[in-house]
PDB file of C-alpha atoms in Angstrom:
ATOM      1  CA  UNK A 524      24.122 -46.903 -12.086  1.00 54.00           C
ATOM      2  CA  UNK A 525      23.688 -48.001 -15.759  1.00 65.00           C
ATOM      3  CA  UNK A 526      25.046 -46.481 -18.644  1.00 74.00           C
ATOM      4  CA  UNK A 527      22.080 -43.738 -19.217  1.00 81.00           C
ATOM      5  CA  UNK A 528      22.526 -42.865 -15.640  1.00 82.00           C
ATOM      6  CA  UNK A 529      26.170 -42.114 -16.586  1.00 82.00           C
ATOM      7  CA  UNK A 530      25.074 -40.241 -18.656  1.00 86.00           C
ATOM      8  CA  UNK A 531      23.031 -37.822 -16.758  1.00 89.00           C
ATOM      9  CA  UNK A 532      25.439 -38.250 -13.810  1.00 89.00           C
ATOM     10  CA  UNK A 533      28.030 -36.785 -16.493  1.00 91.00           C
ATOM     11  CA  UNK A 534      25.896 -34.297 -18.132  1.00 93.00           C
ATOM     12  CA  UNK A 535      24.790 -32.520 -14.835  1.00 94.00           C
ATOM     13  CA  UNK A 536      28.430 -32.255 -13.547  1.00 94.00           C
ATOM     14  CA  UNK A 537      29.420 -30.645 -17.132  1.00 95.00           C
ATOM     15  CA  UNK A 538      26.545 -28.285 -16.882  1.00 95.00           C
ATOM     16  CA  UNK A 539      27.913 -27.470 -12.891  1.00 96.00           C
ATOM     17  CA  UNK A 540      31.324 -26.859 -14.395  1.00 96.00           C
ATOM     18  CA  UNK A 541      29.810 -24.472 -17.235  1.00 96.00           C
ATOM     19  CA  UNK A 542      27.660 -22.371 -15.059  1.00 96.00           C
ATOM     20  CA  UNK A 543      31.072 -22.360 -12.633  1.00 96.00           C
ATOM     21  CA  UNK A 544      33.270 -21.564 -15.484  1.00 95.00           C
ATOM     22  CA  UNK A 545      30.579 -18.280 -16.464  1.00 95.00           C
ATOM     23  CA  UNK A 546      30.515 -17.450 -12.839  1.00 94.00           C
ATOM     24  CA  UNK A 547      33.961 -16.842 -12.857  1.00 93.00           C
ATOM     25  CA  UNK A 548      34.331 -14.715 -16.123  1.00 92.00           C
ATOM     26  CA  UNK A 549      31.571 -12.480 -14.935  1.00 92.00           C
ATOM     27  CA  UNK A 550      33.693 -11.838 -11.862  1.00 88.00           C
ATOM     28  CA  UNK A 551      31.294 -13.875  -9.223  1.00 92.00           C
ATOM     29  CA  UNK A 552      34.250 -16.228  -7.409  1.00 90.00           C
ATOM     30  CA  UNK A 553      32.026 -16.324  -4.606  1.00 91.00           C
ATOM     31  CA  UNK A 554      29.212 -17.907  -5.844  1.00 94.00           C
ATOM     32  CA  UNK A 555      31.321 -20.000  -7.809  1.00 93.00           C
ATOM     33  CA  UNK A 556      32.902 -21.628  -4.769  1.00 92.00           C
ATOM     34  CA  UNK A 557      29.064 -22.232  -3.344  1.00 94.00           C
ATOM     35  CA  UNK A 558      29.182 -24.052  -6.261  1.00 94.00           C
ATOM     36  CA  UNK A 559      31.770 -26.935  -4.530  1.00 94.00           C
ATOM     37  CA  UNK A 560      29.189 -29.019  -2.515  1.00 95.00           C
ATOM     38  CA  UNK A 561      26.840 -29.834  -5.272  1.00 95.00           C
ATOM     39  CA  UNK A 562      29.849 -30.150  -7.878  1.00 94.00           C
ATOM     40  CA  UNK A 563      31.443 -32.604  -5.131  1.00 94.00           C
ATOM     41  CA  UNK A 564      28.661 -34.539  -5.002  1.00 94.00           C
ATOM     42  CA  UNK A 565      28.093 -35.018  -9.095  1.00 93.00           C
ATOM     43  CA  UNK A 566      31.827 -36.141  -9.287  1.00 92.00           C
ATOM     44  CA  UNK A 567      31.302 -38.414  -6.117  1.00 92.00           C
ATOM     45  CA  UNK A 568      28.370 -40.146  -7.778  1.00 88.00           C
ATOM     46  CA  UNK A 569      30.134 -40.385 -11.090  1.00 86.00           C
ATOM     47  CA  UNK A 570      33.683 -42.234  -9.147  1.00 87.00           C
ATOM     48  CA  UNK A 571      31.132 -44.717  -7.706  1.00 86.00           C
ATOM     49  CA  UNK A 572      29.818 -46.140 -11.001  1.00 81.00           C
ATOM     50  CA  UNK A 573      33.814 -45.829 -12.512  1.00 80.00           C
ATOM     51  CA  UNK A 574      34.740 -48.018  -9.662  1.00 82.00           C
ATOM     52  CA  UNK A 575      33.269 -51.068 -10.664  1.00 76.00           C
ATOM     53  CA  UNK A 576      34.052 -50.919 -14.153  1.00 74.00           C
ATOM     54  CA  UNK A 577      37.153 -52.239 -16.080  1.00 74.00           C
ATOM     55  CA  UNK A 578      39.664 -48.970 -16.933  1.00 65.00           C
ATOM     56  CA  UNK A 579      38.412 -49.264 -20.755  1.00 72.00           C
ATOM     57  CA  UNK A 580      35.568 -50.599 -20.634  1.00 72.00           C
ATOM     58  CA  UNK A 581      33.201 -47.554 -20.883  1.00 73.00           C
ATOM     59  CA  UNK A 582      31.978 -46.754 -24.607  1.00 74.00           C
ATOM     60  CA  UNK A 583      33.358 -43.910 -25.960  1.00 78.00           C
ATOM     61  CA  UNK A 584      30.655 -41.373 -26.217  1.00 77.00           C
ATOM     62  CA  UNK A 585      31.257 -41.594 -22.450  1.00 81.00           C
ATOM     63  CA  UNK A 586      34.610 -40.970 -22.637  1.00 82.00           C
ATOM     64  CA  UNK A 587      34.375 -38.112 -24.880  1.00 86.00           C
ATOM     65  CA  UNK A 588      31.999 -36.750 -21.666  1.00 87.00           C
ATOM     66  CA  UNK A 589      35.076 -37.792 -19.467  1.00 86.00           C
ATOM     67  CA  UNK A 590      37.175 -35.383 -21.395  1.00 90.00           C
ATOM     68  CA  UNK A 591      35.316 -32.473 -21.762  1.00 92.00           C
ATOM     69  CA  UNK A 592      34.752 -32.120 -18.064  1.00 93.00           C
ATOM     70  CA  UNK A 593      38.531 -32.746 -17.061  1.00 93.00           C
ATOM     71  CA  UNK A 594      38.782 -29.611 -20.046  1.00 95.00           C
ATOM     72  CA  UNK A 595      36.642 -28.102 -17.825  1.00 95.00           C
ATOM     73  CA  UNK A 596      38.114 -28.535 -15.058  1.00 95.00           C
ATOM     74  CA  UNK A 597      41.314 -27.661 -15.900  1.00 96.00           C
ATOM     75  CA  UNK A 598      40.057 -24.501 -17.589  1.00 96.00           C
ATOM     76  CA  UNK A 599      38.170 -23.274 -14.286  1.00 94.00           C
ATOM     77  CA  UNK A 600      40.838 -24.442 -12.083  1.00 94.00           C
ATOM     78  CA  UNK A 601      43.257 -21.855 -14.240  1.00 95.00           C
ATOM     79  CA  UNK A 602      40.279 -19.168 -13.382  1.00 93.00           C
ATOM     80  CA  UNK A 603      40.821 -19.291 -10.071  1.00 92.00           C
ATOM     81  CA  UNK A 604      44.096 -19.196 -10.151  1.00 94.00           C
ATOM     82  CA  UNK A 605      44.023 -15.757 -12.012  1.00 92.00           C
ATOM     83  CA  UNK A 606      41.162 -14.296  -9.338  1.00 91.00           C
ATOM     84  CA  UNK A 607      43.665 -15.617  -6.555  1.00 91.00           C
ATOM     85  CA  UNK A 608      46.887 -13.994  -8.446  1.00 93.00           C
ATOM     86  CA  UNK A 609      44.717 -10.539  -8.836  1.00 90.00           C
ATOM     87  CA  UNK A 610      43.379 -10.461  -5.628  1.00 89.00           C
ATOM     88  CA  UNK A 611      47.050 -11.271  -3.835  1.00 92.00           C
ATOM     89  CA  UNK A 612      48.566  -8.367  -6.330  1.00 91.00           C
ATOM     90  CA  UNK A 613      46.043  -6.317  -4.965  1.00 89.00           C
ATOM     91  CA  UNK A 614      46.445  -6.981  -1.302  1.00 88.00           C
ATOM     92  CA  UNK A 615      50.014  -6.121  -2.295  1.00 86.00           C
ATOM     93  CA  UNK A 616      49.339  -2.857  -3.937  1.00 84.00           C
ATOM     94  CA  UNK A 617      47.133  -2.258  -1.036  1.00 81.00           C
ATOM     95  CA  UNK A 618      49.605  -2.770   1.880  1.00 78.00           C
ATOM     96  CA  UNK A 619      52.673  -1.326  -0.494  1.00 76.00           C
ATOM     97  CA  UNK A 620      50.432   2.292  -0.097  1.00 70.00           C
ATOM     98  CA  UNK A 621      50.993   3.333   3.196  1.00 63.00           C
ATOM     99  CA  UNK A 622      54.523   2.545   2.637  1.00 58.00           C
ATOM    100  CA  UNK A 623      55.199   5.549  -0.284  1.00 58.00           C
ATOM    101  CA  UNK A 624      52.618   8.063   1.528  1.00 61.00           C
ATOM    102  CA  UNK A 625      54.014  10.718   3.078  1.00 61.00           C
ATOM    103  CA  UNK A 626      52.725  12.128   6.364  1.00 62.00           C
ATOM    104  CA  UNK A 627      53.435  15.434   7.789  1.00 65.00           C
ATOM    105  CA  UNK A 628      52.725  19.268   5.909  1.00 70.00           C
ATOM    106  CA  UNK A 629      54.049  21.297   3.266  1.00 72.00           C
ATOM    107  CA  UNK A 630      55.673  24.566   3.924  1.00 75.00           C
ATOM    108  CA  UNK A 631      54.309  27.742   1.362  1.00 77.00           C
ATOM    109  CA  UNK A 632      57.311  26.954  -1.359  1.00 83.00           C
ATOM    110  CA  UNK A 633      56.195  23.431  -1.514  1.00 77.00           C
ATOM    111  CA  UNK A 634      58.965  21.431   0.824  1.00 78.00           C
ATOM    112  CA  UNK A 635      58.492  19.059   3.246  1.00 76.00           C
ATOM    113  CA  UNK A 636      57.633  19.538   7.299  1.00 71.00           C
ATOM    114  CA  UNK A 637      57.504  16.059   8.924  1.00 68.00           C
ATOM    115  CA  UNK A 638      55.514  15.591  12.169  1.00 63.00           C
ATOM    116  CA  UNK A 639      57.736  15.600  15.233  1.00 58.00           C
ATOM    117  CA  UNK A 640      55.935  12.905  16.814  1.00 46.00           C
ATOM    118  CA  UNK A 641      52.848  10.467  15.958  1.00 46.00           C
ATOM    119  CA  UNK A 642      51.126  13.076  18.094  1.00 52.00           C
ATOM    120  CA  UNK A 643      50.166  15.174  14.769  1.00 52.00           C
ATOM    121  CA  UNK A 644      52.626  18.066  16.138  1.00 57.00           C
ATOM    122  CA  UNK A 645      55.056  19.222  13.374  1.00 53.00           C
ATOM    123  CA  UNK A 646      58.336  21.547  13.947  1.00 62.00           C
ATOM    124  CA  UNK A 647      57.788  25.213  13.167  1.00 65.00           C
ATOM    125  CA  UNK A 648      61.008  26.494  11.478  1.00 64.00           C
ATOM    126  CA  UNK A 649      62.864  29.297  13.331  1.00 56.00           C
TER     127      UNK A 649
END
């Protein structure tokens, strides 16, 4: 790969990350993770040709590439984090519910009657 094939190479893996990055803010992690194979790929291509090269030896309109994607990266990598943190706090919330409902009836002034049993029977006062 020469340097204008860099070029693409690094251009098509920065427009992967940007349609990733507006996949998550619209709320679409899944198709955002479909995203991983072809993204994988792009980055795969781009190690091969970095490689065989000297650490500094790439000019610096293609490092300047280099950096926006690892901004990318790391600003799609916080994304996910925050979809993963939301969707654990609602798991959370969800399983928490049961916990605070009550189960049984109400009596006319408003008090509790618990069920005897898991049976759905419930105590008649005497």
């Amino acid at each position: 790969m020469n340097n204008p094939e860099l070029r693409a190479q690094t251009a098509r893996l920065r427009d992967i990350l940007l349609s990733e990055k507006d996949l998550l803010l619209t709320g679409r992690a899944r198709e955002a993770a479909e995203l991983m194979p072809v993204k994988m790929e792009a980055m795969q291509d781009i190690e091969a040709f970095l490689e065989s090269r000297e650490p500094n030896s790439l000019p610096v309109e293609h490092r300047a590439d280099m950096e926006q994607i690892v901004g990318l990266s790391k600003e799609n990598s916080a994304h996910f984090e925050a979809i993963r943190n939301g969707l654990r706090h609602a798991i959370d919330r969800l399983e928490s519910m049961h916990g605070s409902a009550y189960v049984g009836s109400y009596a006319q002034n408003g008090s509790k009657i618990p069920f005897t049993e898991v049976t759905g029977q419930f105590r008649r006062k005497a």
